[in-house]
PDB file of C-alpha atoms in Angstrom:
ATOM      1  CA  MET I1121     106.437 114.370  96.853  1.00  0.00           C
ATOM      2  CA  LYS I1122     108.425 114.467 100.118  1.00  0.00           C
ATOM      3  CA  ALA I1123     105.318 113.903 102.243  1.00  0.00           C
ATOM      4  CA  LYS I1124     104.233 110.954 100.074  1.00  0.00           C
ATOM      5  CA  ARG I1125     107.718 109.450 100.195  1.00  0.00           C
ATOM      6  CA  GLN I1126     107.926 109.818 103.961  1.00  0.00           C
ATOM      7  CA  ALA I1127     104.452 108.312 104.389  1.00  0.00           C
ATOM      8  CA  LYS I1128     105.560 105.373 102.263  1.00  0.00           C
ATOM      9  CA  ILE I1129     108.721 104.988 104.369  1.00  0.00           C
ATOM     10  CA  LEU I1130     106.610 104.781 107.520  1.00  0.00           C
ATOM     11  CA  GLU I1131     104.337 102.235 105.839  1.00  0.00           C
ATOM     12  CA  ILE I1132     107.296 100.132 104.698  1.00  0.00           C
ATOM     13  CA  ILE I1133     109.002 100.004 108.091  1.00  0.00           C
ATOM     14  CA  SER I1134     105.744  99.185 109.839  1.00  0.00           C
ATOM     15  CA  THR I1135     104.965  96.228 107.569  1.00  0.00           C
ATOM     16  CA  THR I1136     108.402  94.738 106.825  1.00  0.00           C
ATOM     17  CA  ASN I1137     111.688  94.217 108.614  1.00  0.00           C
ATOM     18  CA  VAL I1138     114.075  96.729 107.068  1.00  0.00           C
ATOM     19  CA  GLU I1139     117.635  96.476 108.373  1.00  0.00           C
ATOM     20  CA  THR I1140     119.519  98.927 106.135  1.00  0.00           C
ATOM     21  CA  GLN I1141     119.016 102.129 104.198  1.00  0.00           C
ATOM     22  CA  GLU I1142     119.778 100.193 101.034  1.00  0.00           C
ATOM     23  CA  GLN I1143     116.862  97.839 101.724  1.00  0.00           C
ATOM     24  CA  LEU I1144     114.623 100.824 102.399  1.00  0.00           C
ATOM     25  CA  LEU I1145     115.761 102.511  99.185  1.00  0.00           C
ATOM     26  CA  GLN I1146     115.040  99.325  97.210  1.00  0.00           C
ATOM     27  CA  ALA I1147     111.568  99.007  98.761  1.00  0.00           C
ATOM     28  CA  LEU I1148     110.840 102.630  97.869  1.00  0.00           C
ATOM     29  CA  GLN I1149     111.984 102.051  94.282  1.00  0.00           C
ATOM     30  CA  GLU I1150     109.738  98.979  94.029  1.00  0.00           C
ATOM     31  CA  ALA I1151     106.867 101.214  95.210  1.00  0.00           C
ATOM     32  CA  GLY I1152     107.615 103.697  92.408  1.00  0.00           C
ATOM     33  CA  PHE I1153     109.654 106.306  94.303  1.00  0.00           C
ATOM     34  CA  THR I1154     113.000 107.420  92.951  1.00  0.00           C
ATOM     35  CA  SER I1155     115.334 108.672  95.634  1.00  0.00           C
ATOM     36  CA  THR I1156     118.932 108.693  96.795  1.00  0.00           C
ATOM     37  CA  GLN I1157     120.573 107.274  99.892  1.00  0.00           C
ATOM     38  CA  ALA I1158     121.260 110.811 101.138  1.00  0.00           C
ATOM     39  CA  THR I1159     117.578 111.710 100.852  1.00  0.00           C
ATOM     40  CA  ILE I1160     116.590 108.524 102.696  1.00  0.00           C
ATOM     41  CA  SER I1161     119.068 109.387 105.418  1.00  0.00           C
ATOM     42  CA  ARG I1162     117.502 112.854 105.839  1.00  0.00           C
ATOM     43  CA  ASP I1163     114.019 111.326 105.877  1.00  0.00           C
ATOM     44  CA  ILE I1164     115.059 108.886 108.606  1.00  0.00           C
ATOM     45  CA  LYS I1165     116.327 111.766 110.720  1.00  0.00           C
ATOM     46  CA  GLU I1166     113.230 113.943 110.143  1.00  0.00           C
ATOM     47  CA  LEU I1167     110.843 111.073 110.887  1.00  0.00           C
ATOM     48  CA  ARG I1168     112.841 110.131 113.996  1.00  0.00           C
ATOM     49  CA  ILE I1169     113.228 106.583 112.794  1.00  0.00           C
ATOM     50  CA  VAL I1170     115.523 104.466 114.953  1.00  0.00           C
ATOM     51  CA  LYS I1171     116.927 100.959 114.831  1.00  0.00           C
ATOM     52  CA  GLU I1172     115.722  98.511 117.440  1.00  0.00           C
ATOM     53  CA  LEU I1173     116.909  95.042 118.309  1.00  0.00           C
ATOM     54  CA  THR I1174     114.295  92.410 117.464  1.00  0.00           C
ATOM     55  CA  THR I1175     113.689  89.161 119.313  1.00  0.00           C
ATOM     56  CA  PHE I1176     115.579  87.431 116.479  1.00  0.00           C
ATOM     57  CA  GLY I1177     118.763  89.343 117.318  1.00  0.00           C
ATOM     58  CA  ILE I1178     118.707  91.600 114.249  1.00  0.00           C
ATOM     59  CA  TYR I1179     118.195  95.334 114.037  1.00  0.00           C
ATOM     60  CA  ARG I1180     115.278  96.848 112.136  1.00  0.00           C
ATOM     61  CA  TYR I1181     114.025 100.370 111.491  1.00  0.00           C
ATOM     62  CA  THR I1182     111.065 101.533 113.554  1.00  0.00           C
ATOM     63  CA  THR I1183     109.558 104.800 114.709  1.00  0.00           C
ATOM     64  CA  SER I1184     110.802 106.139 118.001  1.00  0.00           C
ATOM     65  CA  SER I1185     108.549 105.129 120.881  1.00  0.00           C
ATOM     66  CA  ARG I1186     109.443 108.157 122.980  1.00  0.00           C
ATOM     67  CA  GLU I1187     108.941 111.830 122.385  1.00  0.00           C
ATOM     68  CA  VAL I1188     112.110 113.723 121.572  1.00  0.00           C
ATOM     69  CA  PRO I1189     111.740 117.395 122.523  1.00  0.00           C
ATOM     70  CA  SER I1190     114.080 118.685 119.864  1.00  0.00           C
ATOM     71  CA  THR I1191     112.096 121.259 117.963  1.00  0.00           C
ATOM     72  CA  PHE I1192     111.786 124.889 118.909  1.00  0.00           C
ATOM     73  CA  SER I1193     108.025 124.659 119.514  1.00  0.00           C
ATOM     74  CA  ASP I1194     108.447 121.539 121.696  1.00  0.00           C
ATOM     75  CA  ARG I1195     110.879 123.424 123.928  1.00  0.00           C
ATOM     76  CA  LEU I1196     108.466 126.344 124.131  1.00  0.00           C
ATOM     77  CA  ASN I1197     105.599 124.000 125.022  1.00  0.00           C
ATOM     78  CA  THR I1198     107.723 122.588 127.832  1.00  0.00           C
ATOM     79  CA  ILE I1199     108.404 126.121 129.070  1.00  0.00           C
ATOM     80  CA  PHE I1200     104.673 126.833 128.792  1.00  0.00           C
ATOM     81  CA  ARG I1201     103.775 123.776 130.903  1.00  0.00           C
ATOM     82  CA  GLU I1202     106.305 124.668 133.567  1.00  0.00           C
ATOM     83  CA  CYS I1203     105.747 128.415 133.899  1.00  0.00           C
ATOM     84  CA  VAL I1204     101.955 128.859 133.887  1.00  0.00           C
ATOM     85  CA  THR I1205     100.587 129.508 137.373  1.00  0.00           C
ATOM     86  CA  SER I1206      96.943 130.300 136.496  1.00  0.00           C
ATOM     87  CA  TYR I1207      94.670 131.153 133.578  1.00  0.00           C
ATOM     88  CA  ASP I1208      91.093 132.234 132.900  1.00  0.00           C
ATOM     89  CA  TYR I1209      89.026 133.805 130.156  1.00  0.00           C
ATOM     90  CA  ALA I1210      86.346 136.461 129.681  1.00  0.00           C
ATOM     91  CA  GLN I1211      84.536 136.554 126.367  1.00  0.00           C
ATOM     92  CA  ASN I1212      87.264 136.111 123.726  1.00  0.00           C
ATOM     93  CA  ILE I1213      90.230 137.113 125.916  1.00  0.00           C
ATOM     94  CA  VAL I1214      92.366 134.575 127.762  1.00  0.00           C
ATOM     95  CA  VAL I1215      94.642 135.810 130.558  1.00  0.00           C
ATOM     96  CA  ILE I1216      97.550 133.569 131.506  1.00  0.00           C
ATOM     97  CA  HIS I1217      99.657 134.245 134.621  1.00  0.00           C
ATOM     98  CA  THR I1218     103.188 132.869 134.707  1.00  0.00           C
ATOM     99  CA  LEU I1219     106.173 132.801 136.986  1.00  0.00           C
ATOM    100  CA  PRO I1220     107.943 136.200 136.981  1.00  0.00           C
ATOM    101  CA  GLY I1221     109.873 136.873 133.784  1.00  0.00           C
ATOM    102  CA  LEU I1222     108.367 134.008 131.798  1.00  0.00           C
ATOM    103  CA  ALA I1223     105.338 135.608 130.131  1.00  0.00           C
ATOM    104  CA  ASN I1224     107.236 136.183 126.882  1.00  0.00           C
ATOM    105  CA  ALA I1225     108.178 132.500 126.746  1.00  0.00           C
ATOM    106  CA  ALA I1226     104.550 131.476 127.324  1.00  0.00           C
ATOM    107  CA  ALA I1227     103.301 133.917 124.665  1.00  0.00           C
ATOM    108  CA  SER I1228     105.893 132.579 122.251  1.00  0.00           C
ATOM    109  CA  ALA I1229     104.691 129.036 122.963  1.00  0.00           C
ATOM    110  CA  VAL I1230     101.101 130.067 122.198  1.00  0.00           C
ATOM    111  CA  ASP I1231     102.240 131.736 118.974  1.00  0.00           C
ATOM    112  CA  ALA I1232     104.230 128.632 117.991  1.00  0.00           C
ATOM    113  CA  MET I1233     101.072 126.502 118.269  1.00  0.00           C
ATOM    114  CA  ASN I1234      99.873 128.217 115.065  1.00  0.00           C
ATOM    115  CA  MET I1235      96.204 128.024 115.988  1.00  0.00           C
ATOM    116  CA  SER I1236      93.857 129.805 113.612  1.00  0.00           C
ATOM    117  CA  VAL I1237      91.607 130.825 116.518  1.00  0.00           C
ATOM    118  CA  VAL I1238      94.392 132.870 118.141  1.00  0.00           C
ATOM    119  CA  LEU I1239      94.428 136.399 116.769  1.00  0.00           C
ATOM    120  CA  GLY I1240      97.435 137.514 118.794  1.00  0.00           C
ATOM    121  CA  THR I1241      99.265 137.604 122.116  1.00  0.00           C
ATOM    122  CA  LEU I1242     100.608 140.358 124.362  1.00  0.00           C
ATOM    123  CA  ALA I1243     103.107 139.626 127.110  1.00  0.00           C
ATOM    124  CA  GLY I1244     104.277 141.541 130.158  1.00  0.00           C
ATOM    125  CA  ASP I1245     106.553 140.233 132.881  1.00  0.00           C
ATOM    126  CA  ASP I1246     104.227 137.608 134.340  1.00  0.00           C
ATOM    127  CA  THR I1247     100.979 138.006 132.368  1.00  0.00           C
ATOM    128  CA  VAL I1248      99.984 137.012 128.851  1.00  0.00           C
ATOM    129  CA  VAL I1249      96.848 138.263 127.126  1.00  0.00           C
ATOM    130  CA  VAL I1250      95.643 136.039 124.296  1.00  0.00           C
ATOM    131  CA  ILE I1251      93.042 137.463 121.936  1.00  0.00           C
ATOM    132  CA  MET I1252      90.885 134.656 120.583  1.00  0.00           C
ATOM    133  CA  ARG I1253      88.536 134.702 117.606  1.00  0.00           C
ATOM    134  CA  ASP I1254      85.440 134.145 119.822  1.00  0.00           C
ATOM    135  CA  SER I1255      84.362 133.110 123.330  1.00  0.00           C
ATOM    136  CA  ASN I1256      83.951 129.431 122.386  1.00  0.00           C
ATOM    137  CA  ALA I1257      87.549 129.367 121.191  1.00  0.00           C
ATOM    138  CA  ALA I1258      88.650 130.978 124.483  1.00  0.00           C
ATOM    139  CA  ALA I1259      86.824 128.331 126.517  1.00  0.00           C
ATOM    140  CA  THR I1260      88.266 125.525 124.403  1.00  0.00           C
ATOM    141  CA  PHE I1261      91.763 126.999 124.661  1.00  0.00           C
ATOM    142  CA  CYS I1262      91.502 127.149 128.463  1.00  0.00           C
ATOM    143  CA  GLY I1263      90.604 123.449 128.369  1.00  0.00           C
ATOM    144  CA  GLU I1264      93.722 122.799 126.292  1.00  0.00           C
ATOM    145  CA  ILE I1265      95.822 124.776 128.773  1.00  0.00           C
ATOM    146  CA  LYS I1266      94.409 122.640 131.567  1.00  0.00           C
ATOM    147  CA  SER I1267      95.376 119.422 129.786  1.00  0.00           C
ATOM    148  CA  LEU I1268      98.802 120.821 128.931  1.00  0.00           C
ATOM    149  CA  THR I1269      99.607 121.964 132.469  1.00  0.00           C
ATOM    150  CA  ASN I1270      98.327 118.878 134.316  1.00  0.00           C
TER     151      ASN I1270
END
């Protein structure tokens, strides 16, 4: 129900000018969702909805246009981008080299990606070994690392 409600919130704010939580709550009720102002407030925070000034001089709800690195996995991905020095793969094993002392952070970032093709990670001081499900997954993952680190 939460996912449907939040999807409807995003639909509502993208198609109409909503200035207040009360207006949003009323629009949700008209769409068949029963909710409270407190729930709407939490949804706004989770969806990173912000108020922006329109050309008409009024404020309306909209989705944030910039990425906000506030979640744990986002911070780890930032660490991952900044600490990887090289990477390569052989068969289904990917080896990632990092700056000294940062292999655990990189391995944690890989784990936080929750990819089904990653069987596990091992980290030393400056080296991470990633065991992939197969060699195609290893090659694809190296491509993802390249896009993440460039």
